[in-house]
PDB file of C-alpha atoms and ligand atoms in Angstrom:
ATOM      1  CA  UNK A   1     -21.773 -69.834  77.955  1.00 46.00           C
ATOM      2  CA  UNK A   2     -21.613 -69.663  73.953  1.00 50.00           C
ATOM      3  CA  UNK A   3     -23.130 -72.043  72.028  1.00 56.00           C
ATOM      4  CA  UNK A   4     -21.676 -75.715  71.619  1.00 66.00           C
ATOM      5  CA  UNK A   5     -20.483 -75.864  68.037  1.00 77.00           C
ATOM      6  CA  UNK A   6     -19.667 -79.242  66.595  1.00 81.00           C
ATOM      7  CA  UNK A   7     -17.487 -80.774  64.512  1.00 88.00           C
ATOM      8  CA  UNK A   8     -17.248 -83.518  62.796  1.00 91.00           C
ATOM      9  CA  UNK A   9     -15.292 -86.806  64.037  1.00 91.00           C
ATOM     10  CA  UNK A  10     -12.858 -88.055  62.217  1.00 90.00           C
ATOM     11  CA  UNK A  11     -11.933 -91.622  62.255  1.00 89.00           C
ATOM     12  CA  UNK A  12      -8.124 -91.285  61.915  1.00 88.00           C
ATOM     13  CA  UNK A  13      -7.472 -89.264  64.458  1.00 89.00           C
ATOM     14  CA  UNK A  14      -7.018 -89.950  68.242  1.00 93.00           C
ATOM     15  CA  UNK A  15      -9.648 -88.342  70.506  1.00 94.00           C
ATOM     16  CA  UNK A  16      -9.729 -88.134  74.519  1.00 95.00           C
ATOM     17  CA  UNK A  17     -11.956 -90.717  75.774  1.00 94.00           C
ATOM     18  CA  UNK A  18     -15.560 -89.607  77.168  1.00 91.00           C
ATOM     19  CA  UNK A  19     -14.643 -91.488  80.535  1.00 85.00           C
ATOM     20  CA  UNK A  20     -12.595 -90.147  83.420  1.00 81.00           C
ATOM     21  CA  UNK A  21      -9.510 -92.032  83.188  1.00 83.00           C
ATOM     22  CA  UNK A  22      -7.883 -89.784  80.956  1.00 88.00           C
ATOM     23  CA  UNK A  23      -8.232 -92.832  78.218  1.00 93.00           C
ATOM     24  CA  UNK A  24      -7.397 -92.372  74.668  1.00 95.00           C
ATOM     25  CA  UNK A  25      -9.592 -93.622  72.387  1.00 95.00           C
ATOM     26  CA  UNK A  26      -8.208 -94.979  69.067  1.00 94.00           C
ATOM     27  CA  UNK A  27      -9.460 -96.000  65.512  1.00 93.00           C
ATOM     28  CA  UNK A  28     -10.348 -99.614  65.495  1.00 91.00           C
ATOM     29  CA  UNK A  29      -9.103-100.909  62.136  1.00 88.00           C
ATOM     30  CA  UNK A  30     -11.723-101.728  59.513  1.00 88.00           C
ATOM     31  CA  UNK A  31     -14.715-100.686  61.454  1.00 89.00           C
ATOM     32  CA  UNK A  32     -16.752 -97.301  62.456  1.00 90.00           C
ATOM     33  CA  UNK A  33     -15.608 -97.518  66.032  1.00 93.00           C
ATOM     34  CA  UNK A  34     -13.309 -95.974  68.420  1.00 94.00           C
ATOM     35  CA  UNK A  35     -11.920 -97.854  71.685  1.00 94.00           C
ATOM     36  CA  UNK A  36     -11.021 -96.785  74.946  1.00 94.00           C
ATOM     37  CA  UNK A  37      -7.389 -97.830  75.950  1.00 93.00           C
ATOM     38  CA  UNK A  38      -8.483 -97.361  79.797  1.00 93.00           C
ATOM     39  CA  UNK A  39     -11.537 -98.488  80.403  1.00 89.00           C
ATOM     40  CA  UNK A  40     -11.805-100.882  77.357  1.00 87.00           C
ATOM     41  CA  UNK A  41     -14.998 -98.938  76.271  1.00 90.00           C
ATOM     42  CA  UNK A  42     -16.257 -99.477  72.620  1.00 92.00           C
ATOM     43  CA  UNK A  43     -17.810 -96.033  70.493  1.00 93.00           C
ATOM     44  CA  UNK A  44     -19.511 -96.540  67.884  1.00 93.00           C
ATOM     45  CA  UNK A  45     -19.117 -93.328  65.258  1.00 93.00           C
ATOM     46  CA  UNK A  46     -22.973 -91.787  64.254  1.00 87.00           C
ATOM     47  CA  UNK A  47     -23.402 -92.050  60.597  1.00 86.00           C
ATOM     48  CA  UNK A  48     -23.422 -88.369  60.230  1.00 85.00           C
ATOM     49  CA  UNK A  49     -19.974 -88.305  61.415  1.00 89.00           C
ATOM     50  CA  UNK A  50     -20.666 -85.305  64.364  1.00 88.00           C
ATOM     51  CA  UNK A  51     -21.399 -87.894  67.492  1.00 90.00           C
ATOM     52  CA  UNK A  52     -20.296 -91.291  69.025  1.00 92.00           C
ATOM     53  CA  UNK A  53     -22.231 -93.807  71.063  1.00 90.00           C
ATOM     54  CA  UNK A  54     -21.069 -95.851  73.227  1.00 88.00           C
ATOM     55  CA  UNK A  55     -21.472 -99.689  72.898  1.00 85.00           C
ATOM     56  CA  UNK A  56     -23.087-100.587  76.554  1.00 73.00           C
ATOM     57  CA  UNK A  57     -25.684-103.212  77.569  1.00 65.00           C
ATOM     58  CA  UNK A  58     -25.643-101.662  81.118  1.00 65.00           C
ATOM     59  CA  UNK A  59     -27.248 -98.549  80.216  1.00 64.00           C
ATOM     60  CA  UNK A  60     -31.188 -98.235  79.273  1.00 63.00           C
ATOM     61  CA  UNK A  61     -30.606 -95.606  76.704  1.00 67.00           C
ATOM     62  CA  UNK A  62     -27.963 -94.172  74.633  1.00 76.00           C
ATOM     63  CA  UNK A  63     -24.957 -92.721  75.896  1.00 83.00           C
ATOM     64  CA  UNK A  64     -24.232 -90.222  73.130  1.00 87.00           C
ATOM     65  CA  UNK A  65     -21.692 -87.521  72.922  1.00 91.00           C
ATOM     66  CA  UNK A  66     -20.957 -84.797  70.675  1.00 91.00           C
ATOM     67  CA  UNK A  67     -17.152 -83.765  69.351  1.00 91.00           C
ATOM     68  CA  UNK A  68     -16.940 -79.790  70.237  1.00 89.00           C
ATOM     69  CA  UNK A  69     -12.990 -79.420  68.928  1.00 87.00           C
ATOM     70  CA  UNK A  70     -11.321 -79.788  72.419  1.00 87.00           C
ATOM     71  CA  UNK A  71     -13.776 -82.254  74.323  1.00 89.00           C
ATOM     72  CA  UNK A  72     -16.594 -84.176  74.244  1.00 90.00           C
ATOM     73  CA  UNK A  73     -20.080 -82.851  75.139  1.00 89.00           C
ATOM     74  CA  UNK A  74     -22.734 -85.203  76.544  1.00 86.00           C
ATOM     75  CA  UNK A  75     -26.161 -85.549  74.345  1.00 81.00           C
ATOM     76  CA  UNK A  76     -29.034 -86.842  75.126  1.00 65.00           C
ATOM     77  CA  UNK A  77     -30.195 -87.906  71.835  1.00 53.00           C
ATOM     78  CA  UNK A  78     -30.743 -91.490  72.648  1.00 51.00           C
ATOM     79  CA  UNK A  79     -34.051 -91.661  74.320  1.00 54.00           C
ATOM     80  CA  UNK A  80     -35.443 -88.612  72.622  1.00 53.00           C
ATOM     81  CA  UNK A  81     -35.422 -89.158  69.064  1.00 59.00           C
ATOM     82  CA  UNK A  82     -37.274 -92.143  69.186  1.00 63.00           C
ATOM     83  CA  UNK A  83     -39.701 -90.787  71.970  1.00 66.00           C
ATOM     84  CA  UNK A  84     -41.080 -88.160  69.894  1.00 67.00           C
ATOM     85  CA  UNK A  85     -41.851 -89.613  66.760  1.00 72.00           C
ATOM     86  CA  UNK A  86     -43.827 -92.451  69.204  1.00 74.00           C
ATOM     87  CA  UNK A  87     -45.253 -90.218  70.840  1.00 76.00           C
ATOM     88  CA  UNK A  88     -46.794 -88.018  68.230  1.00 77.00           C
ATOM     89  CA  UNK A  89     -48.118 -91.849  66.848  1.00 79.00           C
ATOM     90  CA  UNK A  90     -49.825 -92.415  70.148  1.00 80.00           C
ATOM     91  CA  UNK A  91     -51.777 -89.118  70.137  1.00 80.00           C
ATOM     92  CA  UNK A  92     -52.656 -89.073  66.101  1.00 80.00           C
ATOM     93  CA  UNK A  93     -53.942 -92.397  65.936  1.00 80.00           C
ATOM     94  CA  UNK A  94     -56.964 -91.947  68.541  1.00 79.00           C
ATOM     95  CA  UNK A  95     -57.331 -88.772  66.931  1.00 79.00           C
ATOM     96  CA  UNK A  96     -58.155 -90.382  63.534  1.00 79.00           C
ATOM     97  CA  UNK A  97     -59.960 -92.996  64.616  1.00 76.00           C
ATOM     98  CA  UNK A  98     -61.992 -90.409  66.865  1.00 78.00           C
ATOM     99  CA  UNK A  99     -62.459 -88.937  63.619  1.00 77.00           C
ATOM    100  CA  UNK A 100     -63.432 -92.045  61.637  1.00 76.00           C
ATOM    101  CA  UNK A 101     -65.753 -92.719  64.728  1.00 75.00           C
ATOM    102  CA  UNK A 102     -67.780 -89.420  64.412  1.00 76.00           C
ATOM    103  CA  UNK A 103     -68.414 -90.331  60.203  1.00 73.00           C
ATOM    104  CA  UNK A 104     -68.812 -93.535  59.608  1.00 69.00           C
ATOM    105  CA  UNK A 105     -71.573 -95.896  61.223  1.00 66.00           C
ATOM    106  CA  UNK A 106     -71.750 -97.686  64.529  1.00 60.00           C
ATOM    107  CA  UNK A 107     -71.917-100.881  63.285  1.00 61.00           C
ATOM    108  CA  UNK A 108     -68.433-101.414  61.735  1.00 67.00           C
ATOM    109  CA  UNK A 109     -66.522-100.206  64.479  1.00 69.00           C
ATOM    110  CA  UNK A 110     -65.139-103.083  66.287  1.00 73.00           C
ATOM    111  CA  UNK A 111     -62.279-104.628  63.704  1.00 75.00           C
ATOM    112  CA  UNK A 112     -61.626-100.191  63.676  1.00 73.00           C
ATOM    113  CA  UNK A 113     -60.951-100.747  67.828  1.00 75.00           C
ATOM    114  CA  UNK A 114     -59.025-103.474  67.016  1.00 78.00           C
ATOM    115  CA  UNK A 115     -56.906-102.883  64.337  1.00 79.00           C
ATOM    116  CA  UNK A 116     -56.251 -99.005  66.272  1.00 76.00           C
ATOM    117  CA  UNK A 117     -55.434-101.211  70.106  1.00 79.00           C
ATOM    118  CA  UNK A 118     -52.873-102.919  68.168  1.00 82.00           C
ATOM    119  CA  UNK A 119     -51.251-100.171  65.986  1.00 80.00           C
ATOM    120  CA  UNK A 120     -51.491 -98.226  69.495  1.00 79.00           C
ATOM    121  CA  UNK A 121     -49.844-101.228  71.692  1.00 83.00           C
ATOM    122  CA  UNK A 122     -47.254-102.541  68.929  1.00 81.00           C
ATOM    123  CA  UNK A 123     -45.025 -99.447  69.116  1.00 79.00           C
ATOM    124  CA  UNK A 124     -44.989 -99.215  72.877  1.00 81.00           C
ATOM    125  CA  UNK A 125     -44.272-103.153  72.637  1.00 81.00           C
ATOM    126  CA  UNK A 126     -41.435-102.461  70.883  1.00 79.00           C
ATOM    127  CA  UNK A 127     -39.900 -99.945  72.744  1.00 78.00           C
ATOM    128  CA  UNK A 128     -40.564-101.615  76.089  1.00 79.00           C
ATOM    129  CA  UNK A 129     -38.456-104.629  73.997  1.00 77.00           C
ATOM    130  CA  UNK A 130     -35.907-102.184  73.224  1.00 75.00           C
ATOM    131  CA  UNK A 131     -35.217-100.825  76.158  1.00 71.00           C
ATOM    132  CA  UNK A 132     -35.753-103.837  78.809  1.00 66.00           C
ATOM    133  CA  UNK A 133     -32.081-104.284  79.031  1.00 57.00           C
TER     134      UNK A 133
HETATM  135 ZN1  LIG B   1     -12.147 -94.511  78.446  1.00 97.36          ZN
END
């Protein structure tokens, strides 16, 4: 296998659609978009021009794809990016506050436990919120 090279998707141009149906999918006037005219499925172009995600509330992450030159190659992208910056979050912030534990005194610690729980629990609120559906 060589190495998946990408290119970059342009929005005048007709591309085969991700699905099986053997769809095309089509500029949609006006917008950043590309539809399906199979299987009615909406893409929405990446800002950087080099992948498309598709516009689904049945899916819990992103369905992203990539534009190789002849077809489209799945990424994973979705889930990921946002998982590791979260995740790095979750294990620096008991690190500093272990830290601010060890040199500062006993006695102010609880708003510290506090303020860390929530800065801890907001981010994993949010992305239980944003991927619920
Ligand atoms: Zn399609």
């Amino acid at each position: 296998m060589y190495p998946q090279k990408t290119e970059k998707i342009d929005l005048n141009t007709e591309y085969p659609c991700p699905c099986r149906r053997r769809g095309r999918l089509k500029p949609i006037v006006l917008t950043e978009a590309l539809g399906c005219d199979r299987c009615q499925q909406i893409f929405v172009v990446d800002e950087s021009r080099y992948a498309i995600e598709q516009l689904s509330t049945y899916h819990p992450y992103k369905q992203v794809w990539r534009w190789t030159g002849h077809q489209w190659s799945r990424a994973h992208a979705g889930l990921r990016t946002m998982y590791l910056p979260l995740s790095l979050l979750v294990i620096a912030i008991p690190s500093i506050w272990l830290i601010l534990v060890l040199h500062s005194d006993t006695a102010n610690l609880l708003p510290w436990i506090i303020f860390l729980l929530l800065l801890v629990l907001l981010p994993a609120v949010l992305v239980w919120l944003a991927y619920r559906r």
